[in-house]
Amino acid sequence: MVSPPADPSAAAGPVGTYPTGLTAAEVADQVARGRTNATDTRTSRTVSEIVRANVLTPFNGLLVTLFVVILATGRWQNGLFGGVVIANSAIGIFQELRAKRTLDRLAVITAPHARVIRDGNVHDVVVADVVLDDLLVLRSGDQVPADGVVAVSDGLEIDESLLTGESHAITKQPGDDVRSGSIVVAGSGYAQASGVGEDAYAARIAREARRFTVAASELITGTNRLLRWISLIMVVVGPILLWSQFRSKDNETWREAVTGTVAALVGMVPEGLVLLTSLAFMVATVTLARRNTLVQELPAVEGLARVDVVCLDKTGTLTYGDPRYDRIEILDVAEADVREAVALLCSLGEANATAQALQDEFESTSWRAGGSVPFSSARKWSAVTAVGHGSWIFGAPEFVLPSPQGAAQRQARARADELAAEGRRVLLLGQTDRDDQVGNELPLPLGLTPAALVILAERIREDAADTLRYFTEQGVALKVISGDNPRTVGVVAAEVGLPGVAGAIDAVDAAALPEDVAELAAVLDRSSVFGRVTPHQKRAMVAALQYSGHVVAMTGDGVNDALALKDADIGIAMGNGSAATRAVAQLVLLDGRFHHLPRVVAEGRRVIANIERAANLFLVKNIYSLVLALIVAVTSVAYPLAPIQLTLISTVTIGVPGFVLALGPNSRRYVPGFLRRVLRFSIPTGVITGVAAYLGYQAVRVFESHPDVAAARTAAALVVLVVSLYTLLVLARPLKPWKLGLVVLMAGAVALIAVIPPLAHGVFLLDLSVGRVSVAIVLGVAGAVLVEVAYRTVGLAVPRAEPPARTEQDVRAEVDPGLDDSPSP
């Protein structure tokens, strides 16, 4: 707790409770009246919502209804598929509760904070603890926590574009309103909270970023489309099937007719597909949380797997965000005056990273400030009028002297450019004797005298080169977009090995970039390094890349990155960055370490590839169940599979292996067309399986002298088991020991059931004989061969790109030691 700074502006009288703020008693009274900034917004779903979401699903409702119908027939074995409802719900609830605990804990750690003055002291409080009439302290980079009225302004500039869409910053004077959720881009000040909690415009960006969301994704969209189609098919086929089963001579009682109908409908229900998709997202989220990566929207994990362009801000990603003071070069002003001026400029307002780097060297000043202009990322400079010592402008040489006039200015710019080409970060200090020429708007005062060059040293992150190499080898284009001098950015990019960048000469000055989106997209396609980029241009560059069809990820840590992060397909904020960037990003690297990104990409690819495998397994079952239903509707035979047999088939060929495969490692690159590819494989495979099952059913009826429905169903079930286990083997490729072991384990479970009569006959209604097993093996092998042909000719369900020069695990081990390739928990 520190004392509040002195009044930064004497131009206007204070408003409200400035400068002491509320007393502790007044705060307690406001809390008692419920006038706090707390809302009912949660970081995730409540326990009751989680239970309802996992239990009260349309397909669970259908399965429960069919379960009750089966119980009415008296064959309890056929009702064991009801256990799928319990298992699916229990697993989903357990995993989501586990994810909820992790997300809630991270939300508490990373919760947005606000600074308020109470009893004359500055307090750092959670945004929810702000009360009505609190005196808010606003500094550059902050997100305004509540609606308020400005009490004191020291060059306070607010960007309200996240709320209103207006792209320019608004200067705020005492008496002006500020809205929660807007961003302080320059200056500092104090505001009296006038609207909190539900009455405020709401700092909902910061809160909603941590709320449980079901954002759009290719997986979710494709899965939902499949479910709609399946539901429609069931509505049409169900009545026809029921009618045919009652007409079939194979069914002697209504119980057998109902059992066959239920078996067909259960087979068409993809009961675990939605569950597996949600679990895959949640497990990825929890896994990344252990790596200090907060996933604020679950499908963002999938989204980053689709990214083909990553835009990087040099500061905070390639270099550390804390530049170090190197030296000062005096030009045409006495060194004592230069040091006084720099110290005065660094003492004004909220110190950014550059000011903090200089404060140790330029500790104090005897000069007194008159007027001042705070630094902003759009202007690239700050200014102060020192009483009795003229006006001083301090910032990027290209913006302080945009058009050098005279020998002194040209020499100063030339020397600054020379130092920037060496990879140095350079600031120019200019001076004018006029006391009335410093203003917020361009142009700058004419006749500036170059006073000094202040040189800072960049510290390149040790992990930057390896991380960039990983993305390059994975076919992801990299664009370095920085507000710093283009030459400096080019040197840094070359030092970390950015492809196609040899040095300062390869960097593009953003001042020359076109505004037309198509022309800008063409420049971005040719070049990879850009300097002196304004916040508006960052947004335009993201839009241009998206215009070209790219999926764009944007990283950043400063307030100037917030809007570009919001517009990007995936925004990635550094945990040590501004509150504004963390609020709008889908992913937050909590420890600010860029090298976590390969792991995030790997998780996204694992999710997308494994859910595709699981979707193939589920949809193949739906297709062969539909094929059998259509066949029996036309031929009026009994349905070839009993519900309990479908339960066995689903468990050993879909449920257990699908769950394991969905959570296992998978480094396959993202390939567009999830739904189309799944249908191309599952439709022919499902047709093959269904036809083979029907042939097995009919073969027993033809070759045996006194066959019954149970005997024929046994052969059909065994055929489906053989073909489905081979389908599992196909979808598990490339085969690794743990995958092969999974298939062998499932086949062993079937063999174990077959040799234990109470299980085979008493539970799963399998009436085994040598002839029926022989028929099943012959037709099953034939079906497996056809599945292989379908996979090679039209399915190609698991396409693979050319392998990189090094394996993903090798690169991941370099950039993030301790990562393994074992299945997720």
JSON list of C-alpha atoms in Angstrom, two decimals, residues 250-377:
[
{"chain": "A", "resi": 250, "resn": "ASP", "atom": "CA", "xyz": [-39.29, -64.36, -37.73]},
{"chain": "A", "resi": 251, "resn": "ASN", "atom": "CA", "xyz": [-40.75, -62.42, -34.81]},
{"chain": "A", "resi": 252, "resn": "GLU", "atom": "CA", "xyz": [-43.28, -64.65, -33.07]},
{"chain": "A", "resi": 253, "resn": "THR", "atom": "CA", "xyz": [-44.32, -62.13, -30.39]},
{"chain": "A", "resi": 254, "resn": "TRP", "atom": "CA", "xyz": [-44.65, -58.38, -30.02]},
{"chain": "A", "resi": 255, "resn": "ARG", "atom": "CA", "xyz": [-41.69, -58.50, -27.64]},
{"chain": "A", "resi": 256, "resn": "GLU", "atom": "CA", "xyz": [-39.39, -59.77, -30.39]},
{"chain": "A", "resi": 257, "resn": "ALA", "atom": "CA", "xyz": [-40.66, -57.14, -32.83]},
{"chain": "A", "resi": 258, "resn": "VAL", "atom": "CA", "xyz": [-40.07, -54.36, -30.31]},
{"chain": "A", "resi": 259, "resn": "THR", "atom": "CA", "xyz": [-36.63, -55.76, -29.44]},
{"chain": "A", "resi": 260, "resn": "GLY", "atom": "CA", "xyz": [-35.56, -55.69, -33.09]},
{"chain": "A", "resi": 261, "resn": "THR", "atom": "CA", "xyz": [-36.80, -52.14, -33.53]},
{"chain": "A", "resi": 262, "resn": "VAL", "atom": "CA", "xyz": [-35.01, -50.97, -30.40]},
{"chain": "A", "resi": 263, "resn": "ALA", "atom": "CA", "xyz": [-31.81, -52.67, -31.54]},
{"chain": "A", "resi": 264, "resn": "ALA", "atom": "CA", "xyz": [-31.87, -50.77, -34.85]},
{"chain": "A", "resi": 265, "resn": "LEU", "atom": "CA", "xyz": [-32.60, -47.41, -33.22]},
{"chain": "A", "resi": 266, "resn": "VAL", "atom": "CA", "xyz": [-29.93, -47.87, -30.54]},
{"chain": "A", "resi": 267, "resn": "GLY", "atom": "CA", "xyz": [-27.43, -48.62, -33.30]},
{"chain": "A", "resi": 268, "resn": "MET", "atom": "CA", "xyz": [-28.22, -45.31, -34.98]},
{"chain": "A", "resi": 269, "resn": "VAL", "atom": "CA", "xyz": [-27.61, -43.25, -31.81]},
{"chain": "A", "resi": 270, "resn": "PRO", "atom": "CA", "xyz": [-24.04, -41.76, -31.67]},
{"chain": "A", "resi": 271, "resn": "GLU", "atom": "CA", "xyz": [-24.32, -41.63, -27.89]},
{"chain": "A", "resi": 272, "resn": "GLY", "atom": "CA", "xyz": [-20.68, -40.85, -27.15]},
{"chain": "A", "resi": 273, "resn": "LEU", "atom": "CA", "xyz": [-19.60, -38.57, -29.98]},
{"chain": "A", "resi": 274, "resn": "VAL", "atom": "CA", "xyz": [-20.59, -35.26, -28.40]},
{"chain": "A", "resi": 275, "resn": "LEU", "atom": "CA", "xyz": [-19.20, -36.42, -25.08]},
{"chain": "A", "resi": 276, "resn": "LEU", "atom": "CA", "xyz": [-15.84, -37.31, -26.61]},
{"chain": "A", "resi": 277, "resn": "THR", "atom": "CA", "xyz": [-15.62, -33.96, -28.39]},
{"chain": "A", "resi": 278, "resn": "SER", "atom": "CA", "xyz": [-16.25, -32.04, -25.16]},
{"chain": "A", "resi": 279, "resn": "LEU", "atom": "CA", "xyz": [-13.89, -34.24, -23.16]},
{"chain": "A", "resi": 280, "resn": "ALA", "atom": "CA", "xyz": [-11.11, -33.84, -25.70]},
{"chain": "A", "resi": 281, "resn": "PHE", "atom": "CA", "xyz": [-11.38, -30.05, -25.45]},
{"chain": "A", "resi": 282, "resn": "MET", "atom": "CA", "xyz": [-11.49, -30.12, -21.65]},
{"chain": "A", "resi": 283, "resn": "VAL", "atom": "CA", "xyz": [-8.59, -32.52, -21.20]},
{"chain": "A", "resi": 284, "resn": "ALA", "atom": "CA", "xyz": [-6.54, -30.36, -23.57]},
{"chain": "A", "resi": 285, "resn": "THR", "atom": "CA", "xyz": [-7.47, -27.31, -21.50]},
{"chain": "A", "resi": 286, "resn": "VAL", "atom": "CA", "xyz": [-6.40, -28.95, -18.25]},
{"chain": "A", "resi": 287, "resn": "THR", "atom": "CA", "xyz": [-3.20, -30.27, -19.83]},
{"chain": "A", "resi": 288, "resn": "LEU", "atom": "CA", "xyz": [-2.26, -26.81, -21.08]},
{"chain": "A", "resi": 289, "resn": "ALA", "atom": "CA", "xyz": [-3.13, -25.25, -17.74]},
{"chain": "A", "resi": 290, "resn": "ARG", "atom": "CA", "xyz": [-0.35, -27.34, -16.21]},
{"chain": "A", "resi": 291, "resn": "ARG", "atom": "CA", "xyz": [1.95, -25.68, -18.74]},
{"chain": "A", "resi": 292, "resn": "ASN", "atom": "CA", "xyz": [0.92, -22.18, -17.64]},
{"chain": "A", "resi": 293, "resn": "THR", "atom": "CA", "xyz": [-1.37, -21.66, -20.63]},
{"chain": "A", "resi": 294, "resn": "LEU", "atom": "CA", "xyz": [-4.89, -20.50, -19.86]},
{"chain": "A", "resi": 295, "resn": "VAL", "atom": "CA", "xyz": [-7.42, -21.49, -22.52]},
{"chain": "A", "resi": 296, "resn": "GLN", "atom": "CA", "xyz": [-10.23, -18.98, -22.17]},
{"chain": "A", "resi": 297, "resn": "GLU", "atom": "CA", "xyz": [-12.43, -20.54, -24.88]},
{"chain": "A", "resi": 298, "resn": "LEU", "atom": "CA", "xyz": [-12.32, -24.32, -25.24]},
{"chain": "A", "resi": 299, "resn": "PRO", "atom": "CA", "xyz": [-12.46, -24.56, -29.06]},
{"chain": "A", "resi": 300, "resn": "ALA", "atom": "CA", "xyz": [-9.48, -22.18, -29.26]},
{"chain": "A", "resi": 301, "resn": "VAL", "atom": "CA", "xyz": [-7.32, -25.27, -28.82]},
{"chain": "A", "resi": 302, "resn": "GLU", "atom": "CA", "xyz": [-8.72, -26.61, -32.07]},
{"chain": "A", "resi": 303, "resn": "GLY", "atom": "CA", "xyz": [-8.52, -23.19, -33.69]},
{"chain": "A", "resi": 304, "resn": "LEU", "atom": "CA", "xyz": [-4.78, -22.85, -33.20]},
{"chain": "A", "resi": 305, "resn": "ALA", "atom": "CA", "xyz": [-4.28, -26.20, -34.94]},
{"chain": "A", "resi": 306, "resn": "ARG", "atom": "CA", "xyz": [-5.81, -24.62, -38.06]},
{"chain": "A", "resi": 307, "resn": "VAL", "atom": "CA", "xyz": [-3.63, -21.49, -37.90]},
{"chain": "A", "resi": 308, "resn": "ASP", "atom": "CA", "xyz": [-1.31, -21.07, -40.87]},
{"chain": "A", "resi": 309, "resn": "VAL", "atom": "CA", "xyz": [0.02, -17.57, -40.06]},
{"chain": "A", "resi": 310, "resn": "VAL", "atom": "CA", "xyz": [1.33, -16.39, -36.69]},
{"chain": "A", "resi": 311, "resn": "CYS", "atom": "CA", "xyz": [1.84, -12.64, -36.22]},
{"chain": "A", "resi": 312, "resn": "LEU", "atom": "CA", "xyz": [4.41, -11.82, -33.56]},
{"chain": "A", "resi": 313, "resn": "ASP", "atom": "CA", "xyz": [5.16, -8.62, -31.73]},
{"chain": "A", "resi": 314, "resn": "LYS", "atom": "CA", "xyz": [8.92, -8.40, -31.30]},
{"chain": "A", "resi": 315, "resn": "THR", "atom": "CA", "xyz": [8.77, -7.08, -27.76]},
{"chain": "A", "resi": 316, "resn": "GLY", "atom": "CA", "xyz": [7.65, -9.71, -25.28]},
{"chain": "A", "resi": 317, "resn": "THR", "atom": "CA", "xyz": [7.84, -12.60, -27.75]},
{"chain": "A", "resi": 318, "resn": "LEU", "atom": "CA", "xyz": [11.18, -12.54, -29.56]},
{"chain": "A", "resi": 319, "resn": "THR", "atom": "CA", "xyz": [12.75, -10.26, -26.97]},
{"chain": "A", "resi": 320, "resn": "TYR", "atom": "CA", "xyz": [12.13, -9.67, -23.31]},
{"chain": "A", "resi": 321, "resn": "GLY", "atom": "CA", "xyz": [9.73, -6.84, -22.64]},
{"chain": "A", "resi": 322, "resn": "ASP", "atom": "CA", "xyz": [12.21, -4.95, -20.45]},
{"chain": "A", "resi": 323, "resn": "PRO", "atom": "CA", "xyz": [14.82, -3.14, -22.59]},
{"chain": "A", "resi": 324, "resn": "ARG", "atom": "CA", "xyz": [18.01, -2.16, -20.80]},
{"chain": "A", "resi": 325, "resn": "TYR", "atom": "CA", "xyz": [19.64, 1.29, -20.86]},
{"chain": "A", "resi": 326, "resn": "ASP", "atom": "CA", "xyz": [22.87, 1.18, -22.85]},
{"chain": "A", "resi": 327, "resn": "ARG", "atom": "CA", "xyz": [24.20, 4.68, -23.35]},
{"chain": "A", "resi": 328, "resn": "ILE", "atom": "CA", "xyz": [23.40, 8.23, -24.40]},
{"chain": "A", "resi": 329, "resn": "GLU", "atom": "CA", "xyz": [24.90, 10.18, -27.30]},
{"chain": "A", "resi": 330, "resn": "ILE", "atom": "CA", "xyz": [24.81, 13.96, -26.81]},
{"chain": "A", "resi": 331, "resn": "LEU", "atom": "CA", "xyz": [24.13, 15.92, -29.99]},
{"chain": "A", "resi": 332, "resn": "ASP", "atom": "CA", "xyz": [23.66, 19.68, -29.66]},
{"chain": "A", "resi": 333, "resn": "VAL", "atom": "CA", "xyz": [22.51, 20.41, -26.10]},
{"chain": "A", "resi": 334, "resn": "ALA", "atom": "CA", "xyz": [24.36, 20.42, -22.79]},
{"chain": "A", "resi": 335, "resn": "GLU", "atom": "CA", "xyz": [24.39, 16.95, -21.20]},
{"chain": "A", "resi": 336, "resn": "ALA", "atom": "CA", "xyz": [23.10, 18.33, -17.88]},
{"chain": "A", "resi": 337, "resn": "ASP", "atom": "CA", "xyz": [19.99, 19.67, -19.59]},
{"chain": "A", "resi": 338, "resn": "VAL", "atom": "CA", "xyz": [19.52, 16.40, -21.47]},
{"chain": "A", "resi": 339, "resn": "ARG", "atom": "CA", "xyz": [19.62, 14.38, -18.25]},
{"chain": "A", "resi": 340, "resn": "GLU", "atom": "CA", "xyz": [17.20, 16.75, -16.53]},
{"chain": "A", "resi": 341, "resn": "ALA", "atom": "CA", "xyz": [14.77, 16.58, -19.47]},
{"chain": "A", "resi": 342, "resn": "VAL", "atom": "CA", "xyz": [14.84, 12.77, -19.75]},
{"chain": "A", "resi": 343, "resn": "ALA", "atom": "CA", "xyz": [14.36, 12.40, -15.99]},
{"chain": "A", "resi": 344, "resn": "LEU", "atom": "CA", "xyz": [11.39, 14.78, -16.09]},
{"chain": "A", "resi": 345, "resn": "LEU", "atom": "CA", "xyz": [9.79, 12.93, -19.02]},
{"chain": "A", "resi": 346, "resn": "CYS", "atom": "CA", "xyz": [10.25, 9.55, -17.28]},
{"chain": "A", "resi": 347, "resn": "SER", "atom": "CA", "xyz": [8.67, 10.84, -14.07]},
{"chain": "A", "resi": 348, "resn": "LEU", "atom": "CA", "xyz": [5.38, 11.82, -15.68]},
{"chain": "A", "resi": 349, "resn": "GLY", "atom": "CA", "xyz": [2.37, 9.51, -15.63]},
{"chain": "A", "resi": 350, "resn": "GLU", "atom": "CA", "xyz": [2.52, 5.72, -15.55]},
{"chain": "A", "resi": 351, "resn": "ALA", "atom": "CA", "xyz": [5.97, 4.42, -16.41]},
{"chain": "A", "resi": 352, "resn": "ASN", "atom": "CA", "xyz": [6.00, 2.06, -19.39]},
{"chain": "A", "resi": 353, "resn": "ALA", "atom": "CA", "xyz": [8.78, -0.47, -20.02]},
{"chain": "A", "resi": 354, "resn": "THR", "atom": "CA", "xyz": [11.00, 2.15, -21.70]},
{"chain": "A", "resi": 355, "resn": "ALA", "atom": "CA", "xyz": [10.56, 4.69, -18.90]},
{"chain": "A", "resi": 356, "resn": "GLN", "atom": "CA", "xyz": [11.28, 2.03, -16.30]},
{"chain": "A", "resi": 357, "resn": "ALA", "atom": "CA", "xyz": [14.49, 1.11, -18.13]},
{"chain": "A", "resi": 358, "resn": "LEU", "atom": "CA", "xyz": [15.62, 4.74, -17.98]},
{"chain": "A", "resi": 359, "resn": "GLN", "atom": "CA", "xyz": [14.55, 5.65, -14.45]},
{"chain": "A", "resi": 360, "resn": "ASP", "atom": "CA", "xyz": [17.52, 3.98, -12.78]},
{"chain": "A", "resi": 361, "resn": "GLU", "atom": "CA", "xyz": [19.92, 6.00, -14.90]},
{"chain": "A", "resi": 362, "resn": "PHE", "atom": "CA", "xyz": [17.96, 9.26, -14.82]},
{"chain": "A", "resi": 363, "resn": "GLU", "atom": "CA", "xyz": [16.78, 9.16, -11.23]},
{"chain": "A", "resi": 364, "resn": "SER", "atom": "CA", "xyz": [15.70, 12.70, -10.36]},
{"chain": "A", "resi": 365, "resn": "THR", "atom": "CA", "xyz": [15.23, 16.16, -11.75]},
{"chain": "A", "resi": 366, "resn": "SER", "atom": "CA", "xyz": [15.03, 19.66, -10.32]},
{"chain": "A", "resi": 367, "resn": "TRP", "atom": "CA", "xyz": [12.93, 20.85, -13.25]},
{"chain": "A", "resi": 368, "resn": "ARG", "atom": "CA", "xyz": [9.17, 21.41, -12.89]},
{"chain": "A", "resi": 369, "resn": "ALA", "atom": "CA", "xyz": [6.64, 20.37, -15.52]},
{"chain": "A", "resi": 370, "resn": "GLY", "atom": "CA", "xyz": [4.15, 22.83, -16.98]},
{"chain": "A", "resi": 371, "resn": "GLY", "atom": "CA", "xyz": [2.09, 21.00, -19.63]},
{"chain": "A", "resi": 372, "resn": "SER", "atom": "CA", "xyz": [2.74, 17.52, -20.94]},
{"chain": "A", "resi": 373, "resn": "VAL", "atom": "CA", "xyz": [1.62, 15.04, -23.60]},
{"chain": "A", "resi": 374, "resn": "PRO", "atom": "CA", "xyz": [1.80, 11.39, -22.48]},
{"chain": "A", "resi": 375, "resn": "PHE", "atom": "CA", "xyz": [3.27, 8.70, -24.68]},
{"chain": "A", "resi": 376, "resn": "SER", "atom": "CA", "xyz": [0.88, 6.73, -26.86]},
{"chain": "A", "resi": 377, "resn": "SER", "atom": "CA", "xyz": [1.53, 3.87, -29.26]}
]
